[in-house]
mmCIF file of C-alpha atoms and ligand atoms in Angstrom:
data_model
loop_
_atom_site.group_PDB
_atom_site.id
_atom_site.type_symbol
_atom_site.label_atom_id
_atom_site.label_comp_id
_atom_site.label_asym_id
_atom_site.label_seq_id
_atom_site.Cartn_x
_atom_site.Cartn_y
_atom_site.Cartn_z
ATOM 1 C CA MET A 1 -0.006 0.057 -0.200
ATOM 2 C CA PHE A 2 2.182 2.675 -1.465
ATOM 3 C CA ASN A 3 0.699 5.645 -2.972
ATOM 4 C CA ASP A 4 3.107 6.406 -5.398
ATOM 5 C CA VAL A 5 2.086 3.083 -7.163
ATOM 6 C CA ILE A 6 -0.405 4.181 -9.654
ATOM 7 C CA HIS A 7 -1.560 1.590 -12.262
ATOM 8 C CA ASN A 8 -4.386 1.959 -15.170
ATOM 9 C CA VAL A 9 -2.701 5.263 -16.603
ATOM 10 C CA PRO A 10 -4.818 6.277 -19.279
ATOM 11 C CA ASN A 11 -4.783 6.280 -22.864
ATOM 12 C CA GLY A 12 -3.071 9.439 -24.227
ATOM 13 C CA PHE A 13 -1.561 10.141 -21.099
ATOM 14 C CA ALA A 14 1.886 9.831 -21.881
ATOM 15 C CA ASP A 15 1.817 12.103 -25.027
ATOM 16 C CA ILE A 16 -0.085 14.637 -23.089
ATOM 17 C CA ARG A 17 2.814 14.628 -20.730
ATOM 18 C CA ARG A 18 5.187 14.824 -22.913
ATOM 19 C CA GLU A 19 3.981 17.699 -24.782
ATOM 20 C CA SER A 20 2.972 19.358 -21.430
ATOM 21 C CA GLU A 21 6.885 18.885 -20.526
ATOM 22 C CA ALA A 22 8.020 20.636 -23.770
ATOM 23 C CA MET A 23 5.826 23.497 -23.580
ATOM 24 C CA GLY A 24 6.162 24.423 -19.910
ATOM 25 C CA PHE A 25 3.033 23.498 -18.718
ATOM 26 C CA SER A 26 3.557 24.124 -15.161
ATOM 27 C CA MET A 27 0.367 23.556 -13.438
ATOM 28 C CA PRO A 28 -0.166 19.361 -14.143
ATOM 29 C CA SER A 29 -2.386 17.408 -11.819
ATOM 30 C CA ASP A 30 -0.304 14.618 -10.426
ATOM 31 C CA LEU A 31 -0.977 10.827 -11.027
ATOM 32 C CA GLN A 32 -2.658 10.043 -7.586
ATOM 33 C CA THR A 33 -5.184 13.015 -8.431
ATOM 34 C CA GLY A 34 -5.724 11.499 -11.536
ATOM 35 C CA ALA A 35 -6.214 8.252 -10.359
ATOM 36 C CA LEU A 36 -8.460 9.372 -7.613
ATOM 37 C CA LEU A 37 -10.628 11.023 -10.284
ATOM 38 C CA GLN A 38 -10.510 7.961 -12.486
ATOM 39 C CA THR A 39 -12.057 5.865 -9.684
ATOM 40 C CA LEU A 40 -14.445 8.089 -8.338
ATOM 41 C CA VAL A 41 -16.213 9.102 -11.703
ATOM 42 C CA ALA A 42 -16.300 5.415 -12.190
ATOM 43 C CA THR A 43 -19.259 4.931 -9.585
ATOM 44 C CA LYS A 44 -21.050 7.208 -11.676
ATOM 45 C CA PRO A 45 -22.659 5.811 -14.966
ATOM 46 C CA GLY A 46 -23.851 7.764 -17.304
ATOM 47 C CA ALA A 47 -22.321 10.906 -15.357
ATOM 48 C CA ARG A 48 -22.374 14.631 -16.667
ATOM 49 C CA VAL A 49 -18.572 15.419 -15.848
ATOM 50 C CA LEU A 50 -17.343 19.104 -15.816
ATOM 51 C CA GLU A 51 -13.698 19.901 -15.574
ATOM 52 C CA LEU A 52 -12.748 23.831 -14.827
ATOM 53 C CA GLY A 53 -9.261 24.487 -15.957
ATOM 54 C CA THR A 54 -8.201 21.954 -18.511
ATOM 55 C CA GLY A 55 -4.656 22.667 -19.151
ATOM 56 C CA THR A 56 -3.241 20.423 -21.466
ATOM 57 C CA GLY A 57 -5.684 17.600 -20.616
ATOM 58 C CA LEU A 58 -3.875 15.727 -17.895
ATOM 59 C CA ALA A 59 -7.014 15.205 -15.518
ATOM 60 C CA THR A 60 -9.022 15.266 -18.659
ATOM 61 C CA ALA A 61 -7.465 11.576 -19.697
ATOM 62 C CA TRP A 62 -7.580 10.109 -16.402
ATOM 63 C CA LEU A 63 -11.711 11.292 -16.083
ATOM 64 C CA LEU A 64 -12.109 9.950 -19.502
ATOM 65 C CA SER A 65 -10.597 6.574 -18.639
ATOM 66 C CA GLY A 66 -13.122 6.278 -15.996
ATOM 67 C CA MET A 67 -15.977 7.254 -17.476
ATOM 68 C CA ASP A 68 -18.820 4.847 -19.114
ATOM 69 C CA GLN A 69 -19.888 5.364 -23.126
ATOM 70 C CA THR A 70 -22.931 6.982 -22.119
ATOM 71 C CA ALA A 71 -21.011 9.564 -19.728
ATOM 72 C CA SER A 72 -19.915 12.894 -21.163
ATOM 73 C CA LEU A 73 -17.310 15.632 -20.069
ATOM 74 C CA LEU A 74 -17.311 19.225 -20.565
ATOM 75 C CA SER A 75 -13.907 20.540 -19.592
ATOM 76 C CA ILE A 76 -13.462 24.582 -19.561
ATOM 77 C CA ASP A 77 -10.128 26.545 -20.182
ATOM 78 C CA THR A 78 -9.029 30.160 -21.240
ATOM 79 C CA GLU A 79 -5.627 29.084 -22.990
ATOM 80 C CA PRO A 80 -5.963 27.875 -26.780
ATOM 81 C CA THR A 81 -2.474 26.622 -26.627
ATOM 82 C CA TYR A 82 -3.117 24.237 -23.459
ATOM 83 C CA LEU A 83 -6.555 23.370 -25.210
ATOM 84 C CA ALA A 84 -5.061 22.244 -28.566
ATOM 85 C CA VAL A 85 -2.820 19.499 -27.061
ATOM 86 C CA ALA A 86 -5.903 18.140 -25.114
ATOM 87 C CA GLU A 87 -7.206 18.352 -28.271
ATOM 88 C CA ARG A 88 -4.808 16.479 -30.348
ATOM 89 C CA VAL A 89 -4.745 13.581 -28.049
ATOM 90 C CA LEU A 90 -8.236 13.184 -26.862
ATOM 91 C CA GLY A 91 -10.338 15.240 -29.285
ATOM 92 C CA HIS A 92 -11.278 11.741 -31.215
ATOM 93 C CA ASP A 93 -13.265 11.011 -28.077
ATOM 94 C CA VAL A 94 -16.849 11.945 -28.561
ATOM 95 C CA ARG A 95 -17.878 12.124 -24.764
ATOM 96 C CA LEU A 96 -15.857 14.991 -24.688
ATOM 97 C CA THR A 97 -16.610 18.441 -25.366
ATOM 98 C CA LEU A 98 -13.646 21.359 -24.750
ATOM 99 C CA ARG A 99 -14.442 24.530 -24.430
ATOM 100 C CA CYS A 100 -12.042 27.765 -24.482
ATOM 101 C CA ASP A 101 -13.931 30.330 -22.111
ATOM 102 C CA ASP A 102 -13.955 31.864 -18.982
ATOM 103 C CA ALA A 103 -14.889 29.348 -16.240
ATOM 104 C CA GLY A 104 -16.155 32.188 -14.148
ATOM 105 C CA ALA A 105 -18.372 33.579 -16.745
ATOM 106 C CA TRP A 106 -19.574 30.472 -17.965
ATOM 107 C CA LEU A 107 -20.884 29.272 -14.931
ATOM 108 C CA GLU A 108 -22.461 32.662 -14.002
ATOM 109 C CA ARG A 109 -24.393 32.335 -17.512
ATOM 110 C CA THR A 110 -25.260 28.662 -17.144
ATOM 111 C CA GLN A 111 -26.077 28.135 -13.631
ATOM 112 C CA PRO A 112 -28.633 26.802 -12.740
ATOM 113 C CA GLU A 113 -29.735 25.110 -16.206
ATOM 114 C CA GLN A 114 -27.079 22.575 -15.769
ATOM 115 C CA ARG A 115 -26.364 19.757 -13.420
ATOM 116 C CA PHE A 116 -23.097 17.516 -13.007
ATOM 117 C CA ASP A 117 -22.448 14.492 -11.304
ATOM 118 C CA LEU A 118 -18.933 15.184 -10.907
ATOM 119 C CA ILE A 119 -16.964 18.749 -10.969
ATOM 120 C CA PHE A 120 -13.092 18.827 -10.689
ATOM 121 C CA ALA A 121 -12.616 22.524 -10.163
ATOM 122 C CA ASP A 122 -9.003 22.997 -11.032
ATOM 123 C CA ALA A 123 -8.772 26.718 -11.828
ATOM 124 C CA TRP A 124 -9.638 29.882 -9.571
ATOM 125 C CA PRO A 125 -13.285 30.201 -10.999
ATOM 126 C CA GLY A 126 -15.341 27.666 -9.565
ATOM 127 C CA LYS A 127 -13.122 27.083 -6.704
ATOM 128 C CA TYR A 128 -11.787 30.728 -5.379
ATOM 129 C CA ALA A 129 -14.378 32.742 -7.209
ATOM 130 C CA HIS A 130 -17.902 31.994 -8.497
ATOM 131 C CA LEU A 131 -18.441 29.185 -5.780
ATOM 132 C CA ASP A 132 -21.810 29.359 -5.279
ATOM 133 C CA ALA A 133 -22.396 29.332 -9.171
ATOM 134 C CA ALA A 134 -20.296 26.070 -9.477
ATOM 135 C CA LEU A 135 -21.858 24.562 -6.725
ATOM 136 C CA GLY A 136 -25.259 25.101 -7.920
ATOM 137 C CA THR A 137 -24.607 23.225 -10.992
ATOM 138 C CA LEU A 138 -23.443 20.203 -8.743
ATOM 139 C CA ALA A 139 -26.586 17.496 -8.876
ATOM 140 C CA PRO A 140 -27.785 15.841 -5.739
ATOM 141 C CA GLY A 141 -25.178 12.846 -4.779
ATOM 142 C CA GLY A 142 -22.822 14.787 -7.192
ATOM 143 C CA MET A 143 -19.070 15.311 -6.113
ATOM 144 C CA TYR A 144 -17.070 18.527 -6.160
ATOM 145 C CA VAL A 145 -13.475 17.579 -6.122
ATOM 146 C CA ILE A 146 -10.497 20.096 -5.587
ATOM 147 C CA ASP A 147 -6.984 19.344 -5.304
ATOM 148 C CA ASP A 148 -3.600 21.763 -4.196
ATOM 149 C CA MET A 149 -5.052 22.061 -0.763
ATOM 150 C CA LEU A 150 -1.702 21.377 1.224
ATOM 151 C CA PRO A 151 0.886 23.656 0.941
ATOM 152 C CA GLN A 152 2.742 23.559 -2.461
ATOM 153 C CA PRO A 153 6.151 25.175 -3.494
ATOM 154 C CA ASN A 154 4.184 26.995 -6.109
ATOM 155 C CA TRP A 155 1.950 28.562 -3.909
ATOM 156 C CA PRO A 156 2.137 32.482 -3.797
ATOM 157 C CA ASP A 157 2.513 34.406 -0.619
ATOM 158 C CA GLY A 158 -0.677 34.532 1.250
ATOM 159 C CA HIS A 159 -2.244 31.771 -0.467
ATOM 160 C CA ASP A 160 -2.674 29.431 2.739
ATOM 161 C CA ARG A 161 -5.389 32.150 3.751
ATOM 162 C CA ASN A 162 -7.283 31.447 0.232
ATOM 163 C CA VAL A 163 -7.264 27.801 1.069
ATOM 164 C CA ASP A 164 -8.435 28.248 4.504
ATOM 165 C CA ARG A 165 -11.398 30.562 3.962
ATOM 166 C CA LEU A 166 -12.591 27.991 1.284
ATOM 167 C CA VAL A 167 -12.300 24.789 3.406
ATOM 168 C CA ALA A 168 -14.165 27.381 6.068
ATOM 169 C CA ASP A 169 -16.684 28.192 3.669
ATOM 170 C CA LEU A 170 -17.425 24.575 2.020
ATOM 171 C CA GLU A 171 -17.567 23.191 5.590
ATOM 172 C CA SER A 172 -20.281 25.372 6.825
ATOM 173 C CA ARG A 173 -22.469 24.688 3.956
ATOM 174 C CA PRO A 174 -25.407 22.463 5.348
ATOM 175 C CA ASP A 175 -25.804 20.991 1.931
ATOM 176 C CA LEU A 176 -22.898 18.957 1.404
ATOM 177 C CA HIS A 177 -21.004 15.988 3.060
ATOM 178 C CA LEU A 178 -17.264 16.741 3.241
ATOM 179 C CA VAL A 179 -14.112 15.301 3.578
ATOM 180 C CA ARG A 180 -10.202 16.440 3.654
ATOM 181 C CA LEU A 181 -7.747 13.979 2.100
ATOM 182 C CA ALA A 182 -4.152 14.033 2.674
ATOM 183 C CA TRP A 183 -3.655 12.181 -0.712
ATOM 184 C CA SER A 184 -1.617 13.777 -3.533
ATOM 185 C CA THR A 185 -1.794 17.476 -3.110
ATOM 186 C CA GLY A 186 -4.439 17.720 -0.446
ATOM 187 C CA ILE A 187 -7.622 16.548 -1.912
ATOM 188 C CA LEU A 188 -10.974 17.784 -0.658
ATOM 189 C CA ILE A 189 -14.137 16.325 -2.040
ATOM 190 C CA ALA A 190 -17.843 17.628 -1.268
ATOM 191 C CA VAL A 191 -20.827 15.643 -2.162
ATOM 192 C CA LYS A 192 -24.266 17.605 -2.538
ATOM 193 C CA LYS A 193 -26.832 15.826 0.051
ATOM 194 C CA GLN A 194 -29.897 14.524 -1.322
ATOM 195 C CA ARG A 195 -31.886 16.705 0.602
ATOM 196 C CA THR A 196 -31.076 19.083 3.341
HETATM 197 C C1 LIG B 201 -4.058 24.157 -12.535
HETATM 198 S S1 LIG B 201 -4.262 24.138 -14.146
HETATM 199 C C2 LIG B 201 -5.408 22.838 -14.435
HETATM 200 C C3 LIG B 201 -4.463 21.625 -14.574
HETATM 201 C C4 LIG B 201 -5.218 20.468 -15.525
HETATM 202 N N1 LIG B 201 -6.883 20.378 -14.919
HETATM 203 C C5 LIG B 201 -4.614 19.369 -15.368
HETATM 204 O O1 LIG B 201 -5.153 17.762 -14.743
HETATM 205 O O2 LIG B 201 -3.208 19.500 -15.403
HETATM 206 C C6 LIG B 201 -5.324 25.511 -14.032
HETATM 207 C C7 LIG B 201 -5.814 25.722 -15.848
HETATM 208 O O3 LIG B 201 -6.861 26.593 -15.485
HETATM 209 C C8 LIG B 201 -6.986 27.838 -16.352
HETATM 210 N N2 LIG B 201 -7.307 28.731 -16.256
HETATM 211 C C9 LIG B 201 -7.199 30.135 -15.927
HETATM 212 N N3 LIG B 201 -7.984 30.932 -15.601
HETATM 213 C C10 LIG B 201 -9.191 30.563 -15.892
HETATM 214 C C11 LIG B 201 -10.398 31.046 -16.141
HETATM 215 N N4 LIG B 201 -10.863 32.242 -15.787
HETATM 216 N N5 LIG B 201 -11.309 30.004 -16.870
HETATM 217 C C12 LIG B 201 -11.015 28.601 -16.969
HETATM 218 N N6 LIG B 201 -9.708 28.582 -17.027
HETATM 219 C C13 LIG B 201 -8.786 28.891 -16.305
HETATM 220 C C14 LIG B 201 -5.114 27.586 -16.721
HETATM 221 O O4 LIG B 201 -5.122 28.329 -18.265
HETATM 222 C C15 LIG B 201 -4.934 26.543 -16.348
HETATM 223 O O5 LIG B 201 -4.574 25.774 -17.797
#
């Protein structure tokens, strides 16, 4: 039981990682987060999945590999050069929609029509901003997953206060069950209660 032993690395992952390194993409999700996402999404047949912050598609590949054939994934990023990597490697998968957009603006426009069964919030909007809108799109029983909650070398000064505020905010919400995991970069999973 060593948690750095990760199997089931998804198709395309090595290509995306190679391109990410070549372009100097500095914000990749790690293997542990990916493996957790793959496992969580596999509990939800037909899931509607939302990723905020596609990057180059590393977590996108993990999510797709855990999803069944009836599930769908919408992944949003503002940066076309990152999205182009995801598109090149994963774009053939009809379950995936890649969108170049500001996730905050998109969340404010979209909510409350859309409902998602799993949200991986991996950009500032949907996590440190527009949190109400992001959680408003979470279906009952749906999972809201965030990483980078334990101190990281690339955190700017004072970011620990953002993290503390976010955790306190999430823990104060009566409509969520929540667990903190000292796994990977620090994961928090919140599940929307069926009824409050
Ligand atoms: C932590 S990285 C995402 C990593 C990716 N999920 C992975 O698994 O490797 C954060 C991403 O958020 C994107 N981003 C920054 N501001 C954004 C915004 N306002 N809306 C959408 N995406 C944004 C960045 O371009 C960057 O790719």
